Amino acid sequence: MIAQDIKPENMQITENGTAILGSSGLAVRVETADAIRSTVIGTNAYMAPELFNGEMTSKSDVYSLGISLIELADGKKPYDGLSYFQVRSEEGSQA
């Protein structure tokens, strides 16, 4: 299962401190570790670079979780203030 839209707005903490992921409306079940999708779905600021090419892996959700944790710790998104194209360029140069 790949959630595709992990972001702080979809995370909840229960009274006993358990973190749960809400809003599973975009979640998909995949039969293989890597899948190709023709439609890009999710929130741009949290999407892994490969999702913009239609490729989904479980690592895509790990990337989104990482961006979310940075935002929760720092109070802002890591690429805050950059355009969509600047973010894609920045991520590509770090690969």
PDB file of C-alpha atoms in Angstrom:
ATOM      1  CA  MET A   1       0.000   0.000   0.000  1.00  0.00           C
ATOM      2  CA  ILE A   2       1.317   3.432  -0.941  1.00  0.00           C
ATOM      3  CA  ALA A   3      -0.386   6.401   0.743  1.00  0.00           C
ATOM      4  CA  GLN A   4       0.679   9.038  -1.841  1.00  0.00           C
ATOM      5  CA  ASP A   5      -0.336  12.028   0.307  1.00  0.00           C
ATOM      6  CA  ILE A   6       1.616  11.937   3.556  1.00  0.00           C
ATOM      7  CA  LYS A   7       1.751  15.450   5.006  1.00  0.00           C
ATOM      8  CA  PRO A   8       1.307  17.030   8.451  1.00  0.00           C
ATOM      9  CA  GLU A   9      -2.352  17.842   7.759  1.00  0.00           C
ATOM     10  CA  ASN A  10      -3.043  14.100   7.378  1.00  0.00           C
ATOM     11  CA  MET A  11      -1.248  13.048  10.579  1.00  0.00           C
ATOM     12  CA  GLN A  12      -2.972  12.706  13.927  1.00  0.00           C
ATOM     13  CA  ILE A  13      -1.729  11.837  17.403  1.00  0.00           C
ATOM     14  CA  THR A  14      -4.095   9.823  19.608  1.00  0.00           C
ATOM     15  CA  GLU A  15      -4.492  10.439  23.341  1.00  0.00           C
ATOM     16  CA  ASN A  16      -2.034   7.626  24.107  1.00  0.00           C
ATOM     17  CA  GLY A  17       0.586   9.128  21.740  1.00  0.00           C
ATOM     18  CA  THR A  18       0.096   6.824  18.765  1.00  0.00           C
ATOM     19  CA  ALA A  19       0.594   8.528  15.412  1.00  0.00           C
ATOM     20  CA  ILE A  20      -1.948   7.651  12.748  1.00  0.00           C
ATOM     21  CA  LEU A  21      -2.267   8.663   9.126  1.00  0.00           C
ATOM     22  CA  GLY A  22      -5.647  10.009   8.128  1.00  0.00           C
ATOM     23  CA  SER A  23      -7.078  10.743   4.682  1.00  0.00           C
ATOM     24  CA  SER A  24      -6.315   7.547   2.810  1.00  0.00           C
ATOM     25  CA  GLY A  25      -8.383   8.660  -0.182  1.00  0.00           C
ATOM     26  CA  LEU A  26      -5.348   8.608  -2.473  1.00  0.00           C
ATOM     27  CA  ALA A  27      -3.860   5.350  -1.177  1.00  0.00           C
ATOM     28  CA  VAL A  28      -3.281   2.657  -3.757  1.00  0.00           C
ATOM     29  CA  ARG A  29      -2.447  -0.990  -3.538  1.00  0.00           C
ATOM     30  CA  VAL A  30       0.438  -2.023  -5.719  1.00  0.00           C
ATOM     31  CA  GLU A  31       1.280  -5.546  -6.775  1.00  0.00           C
ATOM     32  CA  THR A  32       4.999  -4.915  -7.246  1.00  0.00           C
ATOM     33  CA  ALA A  33       7.612  -2.905  -5.382  1.00  0.00           C
ATOM     34  CA  ASP A  34       7.722  -0.439  -8.274  1.00  0.00           C
ATOM     35  CA  ALA A  35       4.670   0.688 -10.189  1.00  0.00           C
ATOM     36  CA  ILE A  36       3.986   3.140 -12.975  1.00  0.00           C
ATOM     37  CA  ARG A  37       1.013   5.482 -12.841  1.00  0.00           C
ATOM     38  CA  SER A  38      -0.130   7.769 -15.622  1.00  0.00           C
ATOM     39  CA  THR A  39      -1.656  10.403 -13.293  1.00  0.00           C
ATOM     40  CA  VAL A  40       0.336  12.413 -10.756  1.00  0.00           C
ATOM     41  CA  ILE A  41      -1.624  12.646  -7.493  1.00  0.00           C
ATOM     42  CA  GLY A  42      -0.630  14.219  -4.193  1.00  0.00           C
ATOM     43  CA  THR A  43       0.480  17.507  -2.684  1.00  0.00           C
ATOM     44  CA  ASN A  44       3.457  18.911  -4.623  1.00  0.00           C
ATOM     45  CA  ALA A  45       5.422  20.116  -1.593  1.00  0.00           C
ATOM     46  CA  TYR A  46       5.521  16.581  -0.131  1.00  0.00           C
ATOM     47  CA  MET A  47       5.811  14.487  -3.296  1.00  0.00           C
ATOM     48  CA  ALA A  48       8.922  12.451  -4.014  1.00  0.00           C
ATOM     49  CA  PRO A  49      10.670  13.355  -7.281  1.00  0.00           C
ATOM     50  CA  GLU A  50       9.892   9.992  -8.910  1.00  0.00           C
ATOM     51  CA  LEU A  51       6.152  10.583  -8.528  1.00  0.00           C
ATOM     52  CA  PHE A  52       6.370  13.437 -11.043  1.00  0.00           C
ATOM     53  CA  ASN A  53       7.528  10.833 -13.565  1.00  0.00           C
ATOM     54  CA  GLY A  54       4.615   8.540 -12.705  1.00  0.00           C
ATOM     55  CA  GLU A  55       6.782   6.068 -10.759  1.00  0.00           C
ATOM     56  CA  MET A  56       5.615   4.892  -7.333  1.00  0.00           C
ATOM     57  CA  THR A  57       7.588   2.961  -4.759  1.00  0.00           C
ATOM     58  CA  SER A  58       7.296   2.555  -1.013  1.00  0.00           C
ATOM     59  CA  LYS A  59      10.261   4.935  -0.841  1.00  0.00           C
ATOM     60  CA  SER A  60       7.964   7.687  -2.152  1.00  0.00           C
ATOM     61  CA  ASP A  61       6.042   7.643   1.133  1.00  0.00           C
ATOM     62  CA  VAL A  62       9.303   7.664   3.113  1.00  0.00           C
ATOM     63  CA  TYR A  63      10.317  10.833   1.246  1.00  0.00           C
ATOM     64  CA  SER A  64       6.953  12.470   2.031  1.00  0.00           C
ATOM     65  CA  LEU A  65       7.266  11.498   5.689  1.00  0.00           C
ATOM     66  CA  GLY A  66      10.769  13.002   5.786  1.00  0.00           C
ATOM     67  CA  ILE A  67       9.565  16.309   4.326  1.00  0.00           C
ATOM     68  CA  SER A  68       6.708  16.294   6.864  1.00  0.00           C
ATOM     69  CA  LEU A  69       9.060  15.676   9.786  1.00  0.00           C
ATOM     70  CA  ILE A  70      11.347  18.504   8.657  1.00  0.00           C
ATOM     71  CA  GLU A  71       8.346  20.822   8.512  1.00  0.00           C
ATOM     72  CA  LEU A  72       7.119  19.729  11.945  1.00  0.00           C
ATOM     73  CA  ALA A  73      10.578  20.230  13.473  1.00  0.00           C
ATOM     74  CA  ASP A  74      11.501  23.464  11.675  1.00  0.00           C
ATOM     75  CA  GLY A  75       8.083  25.077  11.304  1.00  0.00           C
ATOM     76  CA  LYS A  76       8.387  25.419   7.520  1.00  0.00           C
ATOM     77  CA  LYS A  77       8.748  23.265   4.437  1.00  0.00           C
ATOM     78  CA  PRO A  78      12.362  22.686   3.353  1.00  0.00           C
ATOM     79  CA  TYR A  79      11.728  24.266  -0.051  1.00  0.00           C
ATOM     80  CA  ASP A  80       9.451  27.039   1.199  1.00  0.00           C
ATOM     81  CA  GLY A  81       9.376  30.004  -1.190  1.00  0.00           C
ATOM     82  CA  LEU A  82      10.644  28.099  -4.222  1.00  0.00           C
ATOM     83  CA  SER A  83       8.538  27.504  -7.312  1.00  0.00           C
ATOM     84  CA  TYR A  84       7.605  24.020  -8.488  1.00  0.00           C
ATOM     85  CA  PHE A  85      10.363  24.132 -11.123  1.00  0.00           C
ATOM     86  CA  GLN A  86      12.985  25.379  -8.651  1.00  0.00           C
ATOM     87  CA  VAL A  87      12.160  22.527  -6.269  1.00  0.00           C
ATOM     88  CA  ARG A  88      12.439  19.930  -9.055  1.00  0.00           C
ATOM     89  CA  SER A  89      15.757  21.458 -10.117  1.00  0.00           C
ATOM     90  CA  GLU A  90      17.061  21.522  -6.517  1.00  0.00           C
ATOM     91  CA  GLU A  91      16.101  17.882  -5.934  1.00  0.00           C
ATOM     92  CA  GLY A  92      17.679  16.827  -9.228  1.00  0.00           C
ATOM     93  CA  SER A  93      20.988  18.465  -8.350  1.00  0.00           C
ATOM     94  CA  GLN A  94      21.110  16.575  -5.038  1.00  0.00           C
ATOM     95  CA  ALA A  95      20.587  13.150  -6.597  1.00  0.00           C
TER      96      ALA A  95
END
